[in-house]
Amino acid sequence: MKNIKIVLTGFIGLFLFQSCSEDKMDEINTNKNNPLTVPTRLVITDVITATAFDVTGSDYSFYAGVYSELNAGVFGQLYDAQNRDGQPQLASTYNNNWNSSYRQLSTLKGIISKCSVGGAESGNYTTLGIAQILYAYNLAVLTDLFGDIPNSEALRPKEILQPKLDKQEDVYKEIFKTLNDGISNLEKTTTYPSLGVQDLIYAGNAAKWKKAANGLLARYTMRLSLKKADYPSVINYVDASFASANEELKLVSNFIPNPYSRFETDRSYLAVSKSFYDRVNANGPLDARADGYFTKKAGVVKTFNNSILNEVNAVKIYSISALISDKNPIYLLSYHELLFLKAEAQARLGQDLNALNTLKLAIKAAYLKEQVVRFTSAQADAYIATIPVLTGNDLLKRIMVEKQISFYENEGIEAYNDVRRLKAMNNADLLPLVNPKPLFFPKRFGYGTSDVSTNPKVKAAFGDGSYVYSEDVWWAGGTR
């Protein structure tokens, strides 16, 4: 019996030793720098950065800027896009940004779930509201450019591998609901600490995020003008939004370079389009932007003639933006855009005097917008003094022309959205384009390769890609 006890004691000791060893090994094998769960305050920093750099400021904006003639594509893929040579209808053209958009939506969906009722951070209302606003913003960029998109069945890889396409009309209903939900959550009291420096835009200031949400509601309400004109609401949303440029929805960081600057410095694929230069120059010599916006070659602005096909494609021979800097902000929603929205709404309501006054405020805000190369208040005032009393269509045209000028260099997405919206409203004359292939104006972006090649529903909708020239998005009068 004594020997048996000794043996049993040995086994028990060996078992306990093995158990403790496994626990210790589990601890050793845990990578503390790669946790399974991350506080949402840390995740929000990454998604703000990626939204600004990858979604707002990169390829989407570069291509949209070329299509709206804010810039000219002078080399590589952008030259092909300029000449409508393949790029607009290829699934590979926007694939990187297509994937990035869905990555941001997936990340934001995770934050929203975690901060909602039943989530690990239930009651974290400020972070929840911010995530909802960013979610609505990313969703709007995606559907504005692509039309019908995978949405209700998307971002559920364990359940649905090949999600259906949702109608843009339904996507827009979700955008408005999500923005309003975000505002409601930002108005609630939370016990969670402020995001502080983790929020690279507003440092966790809920009031400023609410203003941004109202500004986005103004933008998207105007976007749907063909379907349901609601100009009083546009004005009300603007009035509830930014009071100055200090409150803009923009990313300013010494560690995150402006993507337009990086792209132009690294690739030199963009240059000054003749039509845009002519548009600015038509304002007369007191518009300081005609001289200050563009670099010079041998003392003159050498433009890329975008009214002809196959202009010489080469880098370094054309003038480029003189505003370029890695330190320039990345604008998701600017103060000047909101003022132009308000001016347009007032003009469409027949409030010409109010619209003219708001137009002047918008021009001044555009002149003084934050960038490394700045214009002065005196320069803005000198130019504004040249604007005559305008009414009716002349006033509306001036508003839209000035708005497009204000979007230079890289608020290209909104410049492109305006061109398509005006075309749909039979106002194409307000922002005429000169590209010699008008029948090949891209009415939308084509779905990304990653889904065209793996999802039969997206592949069927994509076809050979030529639909980008013939199918308007829903808010521009199309069916998808």
mmCIF file with all atom_site columns, N, CA and C in Angstrom, residues 370-419:
data_model
loop_
_atom_site.group_PDB
_atom_site.id
_atom_site.type_symbol
_atom_site.label_atom_id
_atom_site.label_alt_id
_atom_site.label_comp_id
_atom_site.label_asym_id
_atom_site.label_entity_id
_atom_site.label_seq_id
_atom_site.pdbx_PDB_ins_code
_atom_site.Cartn_x
_atom_site.Cartn_y
_atom_site.Cartn_z
_atom_site.occupancy
_atom_site.B_iso_or_equiv
_atom_site.pdbx_formal_charge
_atom_site.auth_seq_id
_atom_site.auth_comp_id
_atom_site.auth_asym_id
_atom_site.auth_atom_id
_atom_site.pdbx_PDB_model_num
ATOM 1   N N  . GLU A 1 370 ? -7.639  76.324 -45.039 1.00 0.00 ? 370 GLU A N  1
ATOM 2   C CA . GLU A 1 370 ? -6.356  75.939 -44.469 1.00 0.00 ? 370 GLU A CA 1
ATOM 3   C C  . GLU A 1 370 ? -5.537  75.133 -45.477 1.00 0.00 ? 370 GLU A C  1
ATOM 4   N N  . GLN A 1 371 ? -4.361  75.627 -45.788 1.00 0.00 ? 371 GLN A N  1
ATOM 5   C CA . GLN A 1 371 ? -3.394  74.950 -46.635 1.00 0.00 ? 371 GLN A CA 1
ATOM 6   C C  . GLN A 1 371 ? -2.068  75.676 -46.461 1.00 0.00 ? 371 GLN A C  1
ATOM 7   N N  . VAL A 1 372 ? -0.992  75.075 -46.905 1.00 0.00 ? 372 VAL A N  1
ATOM 8   C CA . VAL A 1 372 ? 0.314   75.680 -46.686 1.00 0.00 ? 372 VAL A CA 1
ATOM 9   C C  . VAL A 1 372 ? 0.446   76.997 -47.449 1.00 0.00 ? 372 VAL A C  1
ATOM 10  N N  . VAL A 1 373 ? -0.026  77.022 -48.701 1.00 0.00 ? 373 VAL A N  1
ATOM 11  C CA . VAL A 1 373 ? -0.047  78.262 -49.479 1.00 0.00 ? 373 VAL A CA 1
ATOM 12  C C  . VAL A 1 373 ? -1.390  78.934 -49.223 1.00 0.00 ? 373 VAL A C  1
ATOM 13  N N  . ARG A 1 374 ? -1.360  80.084 -48.583 1.00 0.00 ? 374 ARG A N  1
ATOM 14  C CA . ARG A 1 374 ? -2.602  80.741 -48.176 1.00 0.00 ? 374 ARG A CA 1
ATOM 15  C C  . ARG A 1 374 ? -2.797  82.050 -48.931 1.00 0.00 ? 374 ARG A C  1
ATOM 16  N N  . PHE A 1 375 ? -4.033  82.376 -49.192 1.00 0.00 ? 375 PHE A N  1
ATOM 17  C CA . PHE A 1 375 ? -4.372  83.685 -49.726 1.00 0.00 ? 375 PHE A CA 1
ATOM 18  C C  . PHE A 1 375 ? -4.809  84.569 -48.558 1.00 0.00 ? 375 PHE A C  1
ATOM 19  N N  . THR A 1 376 ? -4.837  85.868 -48.786 1.00 0.00 ? 376 THR A N  1
ATOM 20  C CA . THR A 1 376 ? -5.143  86.793 -47.694 1.00 0.00 ? 376 THR A CA 1
ATOM 21  C C  . THR A 1 376 ? -6.591  87.250 -47.749 1.00 0.00 ? 376 THR A C  1
ATOM 22  N N  . SER A 1 377 ? -7.036  87.776 -46.618 1.00 0.00 ? 377 SER A N  1
ATOM 23  C CA . SER A 1 377 ? -8.381  88.320 -46.547 1.00 0.00 ? 377 SER A CA 1
ATOM 24  C C  . SER A 1 377 ? -8.522  89.504 -47.495 1.00 0.00 ? 377 SER A C  1
ATOM 25  N N  . ALA A 1 378 ? -7.478  90.303 -47.632 1.00 0.00 ? 378 ALA A N  1
ATOM 26  C CA . ALA A 1 378 ? -7.523  91.452 -48.533 1.00 0.00 ? 378 ALA A CA 1
ATOM 27  C C  . ALA A 1 378 ? -7.670  91.014 -49.982 1.00 0.00 ? 378 ALA A C  1
ATOM 28  N N  . GLN A 1 379 ? -6.981  89.940 -50.353 1.00 0.00 ? 379 GLN A N  1
ATOM 29  C CA . GLN A 1 379 ? -7.119  89.416 -51.713 1.00 0.00 ? 379 GLN A CA 1
ATOM 30  C C  . GLN A 1 379 ? -8.539  88.922 -51.964 1.00 0.00 ? 379 GLN A C  1
ATOM 31  N N  . ALA A 1 380 ? -9.106  88.250 -50.972 1.00 0.00 ? 380 ALA A N  1
ATOM 32  C CA . ALA A 1 380 ? -10.484 87.763 -51.105 1.00 0.00 ? 380 ALA A CA 1
ATOM 33  C C  . ALA A 1 380 ? -11.449 88.930 -51.265 1.00 0.00 ? 380 ALA A C  1
ATOM 34  N N  . ASP A 1 381 ? -11.280 89.952 -50.430 1.00 0.00 ? 381 ASP A N  1
ATOM 35  C CA . ASP A 1 381 ? -12.181 91.103 -50.482 1.00 0.00 ? 381 ASP A CA 1
ATOM 36  C C  . ASP A 1 381 ? -12.078 91.828 -51.825 1.00 0.00 ? 381 ASP A C  1
ATOM 37  N N  . ALA A 1 382 ? -10.855 91.952 -52.350 1.00 0.00 ? 382 ALA A N  1
ATOM 38  C CA . ALA A 1 382 ? -10.662 92.644 -53.628 1.00 0.00 ? 382 ALA A CA 1
ATOM 39  C C  . ALA A 1 382 ? -11.383 91.913 -54.752 1.00 0.00 ? 382 ALA A C  1
ATOM 40  N N  . TYR A 1 383 ? -11.324 90.587 -54.717 1.00 0.00 ? 383 TYR A N  1
ATOM 41  C CA . TYR A 1 383 ? -12.011 89.817 -55.759 1.00 0.00 ? 383 TYR A CA 1
ATOM 42  C C  . TYR A 1 383 ? -13.532 89.852 -55.572 1.00 0.00 ? 383 TYR A C  1
ATOM 43  N N  . ILE A 1 384 ? -13.985 89.669 -54.362 1.00 0.00 ? 384 ILE A N  1
ATOM 44  C CA . ILE A 1 384 ? -15.430 89.660 -54.080 1.00 0.00 ? 384 ILE A CA 1
ATOM 45  C C  . ILE A 1 384 ? -16.077 90.980 -54.514 1.00 0.00 ? 384 ILE A C  1
ATOM 46  N N  . ALA A 1 385 ? -15.327 92.065 -54.399 1.00 0.00 ? 385 ALA A N  1
ATOM 47  C CA . ALA A 1 385 ? -15.859 93.382 -54.783 1.00 0.00 ? 385 ALA A CA 1
ATOM 48  C C  . ALA A 1 385 ? -16.156 93.469 -56.278 1.00 0.00 ? 385 ALA A C  1
ATOM 49  N N  . THR A 1 386 ? -15.581 92.557 -57.071 1.00 0.00 ? 386 THR A N  1
ATOM 50  C CA . THR A 1 386 ? -15.812 92.582 -58.527 1.00 0.00 ? 386 THR A CA 1
ATOM 51  C C  . THR A 1 386 ? -17.078 91.828 -58.928 1.00 0.00 ? 386 THR A C  1
ATOM 52  N N  . ILE A 1 387 ? -17.688 91.111 -57.991 1.00 0.00 ? 387 ILE A N  1
ATOM 53  C CA . ILE A 1 387 ? -18.858 90.303 -58.326 1.00 0.00 ? 387 ILE A CA 1
ATOM 54  C C  . ILE A 1 387 ? -20.085 91.205 -58.446 1.00 0.00 ? 387 ILE A C  1
ATOM 55  N N  . PRO A 1 388 ? -20.725 91.226 -59.596 1.00 0.00 ? 388 PRO A N  1
ATOM 56  C CA . PRO A 1 388 ? -21.890 92.101 -59.785 1.00 0.00 ? 388 PRO A CA 1
ATOM 57  C C  . PRO A 1 388 ? -23.132 91.539 -59.095 1.00 0.00 ? 388 PRO A C  1
ATOM 58  N N  . VAL A 1 389 ? -24.185 92.286 -59.112 1.00 0.00 ? 389 VAL A N  1
ATOM 59  C CA . VAL A 1 389 ? -25.469 91.796 -58.623 1.00 0.00 ? 389 VAL A CA 1
ATOM 60  C C  . VAL A 1 389 ? -25.972 90.756 -59.622 1.00 0.00 ? 389 VAL A C  1
ATOM 61  N N  . LEU A 1 390 ? -26.169 89.547 -59.152 1.00 0.00 ? 390 LEU A N  1
ATOM 62  C CA . LEU A 1 390 ? -26.578 88.438 -60.019 1.00 0.00 ? 390 LEU A CA 1
ATOM 63  C C  . LEU A 1 390 ? -27.922 87.896 -59.562 1.00 0.00 ? 390 LEU A C  1
ATOM 64  N N  . THR A 1 391 ? -28.695 87.402 -60.519 1.00 0.00 ? 391 THR A N  1
ATOM 65  C CA . THR A 1 391 ? -29.982 86.796 -60.202 1.00 0.00 ? 391 THR A CA 1
ATOM 66  C C  . THR A 1 391 ? -30.192 85.572 -61.072 1.00 0.00 ? 391 THR A C  1
ATOM 67  N N  . GLY A 1 392 ? -31.178 84.766 -60.693 1.00 0.00 ? 392 GLY A N  1
ATOM 68  C CA . GLY A 1 392 ? -31.606 83.646 -61.524 1.00 0.00 ? 392 GLY A CA 1
ATOM 69  C C  . GLY A 1 392 ? -30.493 82.688 -61.904 1.00 0.00 ? 392 GLY A C  1
ATOM 70  N N  . ASN A 1 393 ? -30.485 82.265 -63.161 1.00 0.00 ? 393 ASN A N  1
ATOM 71  C CA . ASN A 1 393 ? -29.536 81.267 -63.635 1.00 0.00 ? 393 ASN A CA 1
ATOM 72  C C  . ASN A 1 393 ? -28.105 81.780 -63.597 1.00 0.00 ? 393 ASN A C  1
ATOM 73  N N  . ASP A 1 394 ? -27.920 83.100 -63.819 1.00 0.00 ? 394 ASP A N  1
ATOM 74  C CA . ASP A 1 394 ? -26.570 83.666 -63.751 1.00 0.00 ? 394 ASP A CA 1
ATOM 75  C C  . ASP A 1 394 ? -25.992 83.513 -62.350 1.00 0.00 ? 394 ASP A C  1
ATOM 76  N N  . LEU A 1 395 ? -26.822 83.725 -61.353 1.00 0.00 ? 395 LEU A N  1
ATOM 77  C CA . LEU A 1 395 ? -26.384 83.561 -59.973 1.00 0.00 ? 395 LEU A CA 1
ATOM 78  C C  . LEU A 1 395 ? -26.079 82.101 -59.677 1.00 0.00 ? 395 LEU A C  1
ATOM 79  N N  . LEU A 1 396 ? -26.960 81.211 -60.103 1.00 0.00 ? 396 LEU A N  1
ATOM 80  C CA . LEU A 1 396 ? -26.757 79.789 -59.856 1.00 0.00 ? 396 LEU A CA 1
ATOM 81  C C  . LEU A 1 396 ? -25.465 79.303 -60.524 1.00 0.00 ? 396 LEU A C  1
ATOM 82  N N  . LYS A 1 397 ? -25.223 79.770 -61.726 1.00 0.00 ? 397 LYS A N  1
ATOM 83  C CA . LYS A 1 397 ? -24.000 79.374 -62.443 1.00 0.00 ? 397 LYS A CA 1
ATOM 84  C C  . LYS A 1 397 ? -22.764 79.846 -61.687 1.00 0.00 ? 397 LYS A C  1
ATOM 85  N N  . ARG A 1 398 ? -22.798 81.079 -61.223 1.00 0.00 ? 398 ARG A N  1
ATOM 86  C CA . ARG A 1 398 ? -21.629 81.600 -60.496 1.00 0.00 ? 398 ARG A CA 1
ATOM 87  C C  . ARG A 1 398 ? -21.380 80.800 -59.227 1.00 0.00 ? 398 ARG A C  1
ATOM 88  N N  . ILE A 1 399 ? -22.444 80.414 -58.549 1.00 0.00 ? 399 ILE A N  1
ATOM 89  C CA . ILE A 1 399 ? -22.312 79.605 -57.336 1.00 0.00 ? 399 ILE A CA 1
ATOM 90  C C  . ILE A 1 399 ? -21.616 78.287 -57.648 1.00 0.00 ? 399 ILE A C  1
ATOM 91  N N  . MET A 1 400 ? -22.052 77.610 -58.700 1.00 0.00 ? 400 MET A N  1
ATOM 92  C CA . MET A 1 400 ? -21.496 76.298 -59.002 1.00 0.00 ? 400 MET A CA 1
ATOM 93  C C  . MET A 1 400 ? -20.064 76.391 -59.531 1.00 0.00 ? 400 MET A C  1
ATOM 94  N N  . VAL A 1 401 ? -19.776 77.427 -60.311 1.00 0.00 ? 401 VAL A N  1
ATOM 95  C CA . VAL A 1 401 ? -18.408 77.619 -60.802 1.00 0.00 ? 401 VAL A CA 1
ATOM 96  C C  . VAL A 1 401 ? -17.462 77.906 -59.639 1.00 0.00 ? 401 VAL A C  1
ATOM 97  N N  . GLU A 1 402 ? -17.872 78.806 -58.754 1.00 0.00 ? 402 GLU A N  1
ATOM 98  C CA . GLU A 1 402 ? -17.028 79.125 -57.602 1.00 0.00 ? 402 GLU A CA 1
ATOM 99  C C  . GLU A 1 402 ? -16.860 77.923 -56.678 1.00 0.00 ? 402 GLU A C  1
ATOM 100 N N  . LYS A 1 403 ? -17.897 77.128 -56.572 1.00 0.00 ? 403 LYS A N  1
ATOM 101 C CA . LYS A 1 403 ? -17.801 75.935 -55.732 1.00 0.00 ? 403 LYS A CA 1
ATOM 102 C C  . LYS A 1 403 ? -16.781 74.968 -56.302 1.00 0.00 ? 403 LYS A C  1
ATOM 103 N N  . GLN A 1 404 ? -16.811 74.757 -57.621 1.00 0.00 ? 404 GLN A N  1
ATOM 104 C CA . GLN A 1 404 ? -15.828 73.852 -58.210 1.00 0.00 ? 404 GLN A CA 1
ATOM 105 C C  . GLN A 1 404 ? -14.412 74.390 -58.034 1.00 0.00 ? 404 GLN A C  1
ATOM 106 N N  . ILE A 1 405 ? -14.223 75.689 -58.224 1.00 0.00 ? 405 ILE A N  1
ATOM 107 C CA . ILE A 1 405 ? -12.892 76.275 -58.036 1.00 0.00 ? 405 ILE A CA 1
ATOM 108 C C  . ILE A 1 405 ? -12.407 76.047 -56.608 1.00 0.00 ? 405 ILE A C  1
ATOM 109 N N  . SER A 1 406 ? -13.322 76.124 -55.653 1.00 0.00 ? 406 SER A N  1
ATOM 110 C CA . SER A 1 406 ? -12.944 75.959 -54.247 1.00 0.00 ? 406 SER A CA 1
ATOM 111 C C  . SER A 1 406 ? -12.478 74.541 -53.939 1.00 0.00 ? 406 SER A C  1
ATOM 112 N N  . PHE A 1 407 ? -12.855 73.571 -54.774 1.00 0.00 ? 407 PHE A N  1
ATOM 113 C CA . PHE A 1 407 ? -12.504 72.174 -54.517 1.00 0.00 ? 407 PHE A CA 1
ATOM 114 C C  . PHE A 1 407 ? -11.083 71.819 -54.964 1.00 0.00 ? 407 PHE A C  1
ATOM 115 N N  . TYR A 1 408 ? -10.412 72.723 -55.647 1.00 0.00 ? 408 TYR A N  1
ATOM 116 C CA . TYR A 1 408 ? -9.031  72.470 -56.054 1.00 0.00 ? 408 TYR A CA 1
ATOM 117 C C  . TYR A 1 408 ? -8.147  72.416 -54.811 1.00 0.00 ? 408 TYR A C  1
ATOM 118 N N  . GLU A 1 409 ? -7.285  71.463 -54.677 1.00 0.00 ? 409 GLU A N  1
ATOM 119 C CA . GLU A 1 409 ? -6.761  70.461 -55.565 1.00 0.00 ? 409 GLU A CA 1
ATOM 120 C C  . GLU A 1 409 ? -7.558  69.153 -55.532 1.00 0.00 ? 409 GLU A C  1
ATOM 121 N N  . ASN A 1 410 ? -7.822  68.691 -54.290 1.00 0.00 ? 410 ASN A N  1
ATOM 122 C CA . ASN A 1 410 ? -8.245  67.304 -54.219 1.00 0.00 ? 410 ASN A CA 1
ATOM 123 C C  . ASN A 1 410 ? -9.530  67.058 -53.438 1.00 0.00 ? 410 ASN A C  1
ATOM 124 N N  . GLU A 1 411 ? -10.499 67.958 -53.587 1.00 0.00 ? 411 GLU A N  1
ATOM 125 C CA . GLU A 1 411 ? -11.858 67.621 -53.157 1.00 0.00 ? 411 GLU A CA 1
ATOM 126 C C  . GLU A 1 411 ? -12.602 67.103 -54.383 1.00 0.00 ? 411 GLU A C  1
ATOM 127 N N  . GLY A 1 412 ? -11.923 66.179 -55.072 1.00 0.00 ? 412 GLY A N  1
ATOM 128 C CA . GLY A 1 412 ? -12.400 65.724 -56.379 1.00 0.00 ? 412 GLY A CA 1
ATOM 129 C C  . GLY A 1 412 ? -13.691 64.950 -56.345 1.00 0.00 ? 412 GLY A C  1
ATOM 130 N N  . ILE A 1 413 ? -13.938 64.200 -55.279 1.00 0.00 ? 413 ILE A N  1
ATOM 131 C CA . ILE A 1 413 ? -15.154 63.382 -55.218 1.00 0.00 ? 413 ILE A CA 1
ATOM 132 C C  . ILE A 1 413 ? -16.391 64.258 -55.286 1.00 0.00 ? 413 ILE A C  1
ATOM 133 N N  . GLU A 1 414 ? -16.398 65.331 -54.517 1.00 0.00 ? 414 GLU A N  1
ATOM 134 C CA . GLU A 1 414 ? -17.577 66.202 -54.509 1.00 0.00 ? 414 GLU A CA 1
ATOM 135 C C  . GLU A 1 414 ? -17.704 67.003 -55.804 1.00 0.00 ? 414 GLU A C  1
ATOM 136 N N  . ALA A 1 415 ? -16.577 67.347 -56.420 1.00 0.00 ? 415 ALA A N  1
ATOM 137 C CA . ALA A 1 415 ? -16.632 68.021 -57.726 1.00 0.00 ? 415 ALA A CA 1
ATOM 138 C C  . ALA A 1 415 ? -17.314 67.117 -58.747 1.00 0.00 ? 415 ALA A C  1
ATOM 139 N N  . TYR A 1 416 ? -16.970 65.834 -58.722 1.00 0.00 ? 416 TYR A N  1
ATOM 140 C CA . TYR A 1 416 ? -17.551 64.845 -59.637 1.00 0.00 ? 416 TYR A CA 1
ATOM 141 C C  . TYR A 1 416 ? -19.030 64.618 -59.347 1.00 0.00 ? 416 TYR A C  1
ATOM 142 N N  . ASN A 1 417 ? -19.378 64.545 -58.070 1.00 0.00 ? 417 ASN A N  1
ATOM 143 C CA . ASN A 1 417 ? -20.787 64.368 -57.707 1.00 0.00 ? 417 ASN A CA 1
ATOM 144 C C  . ASN A 1 417 ? -21.625 65.549 -58.173 1.00 0.00 ? 417 ASN A C  1
ATOM 145 N N  . ASP A 1 418 ? -21.079 66.758 -58.065 1.00 0.00 ? 418 ASP A N  1
ATOM 146 C CA . ASP A 1 418 ? -21.812 67.943 -58.522 1.00 0.00 ? 418 ASP A CA 1
ATOM 147 C C  . ASP A 1 418 ? -22.045 67.913 -60.025 1.00 0.00 ? 418 ASP A C  1
ATOM 148 N N  . VAL A 1 419 ? -21.024 67.532 -60.788 1.00 0.00 ? 419 VAL A N  1
ATOM 149 C CA . VAL A 1 419 ? -21.167 67.467 -62.247 1.00 0.00 ? 419 VAL A CA 1
ATOM 150 C C  . VAL A 1 419 ? -22.293 66.520 -62.625 1.00 0.00 ? 419 VAL A C  1
#
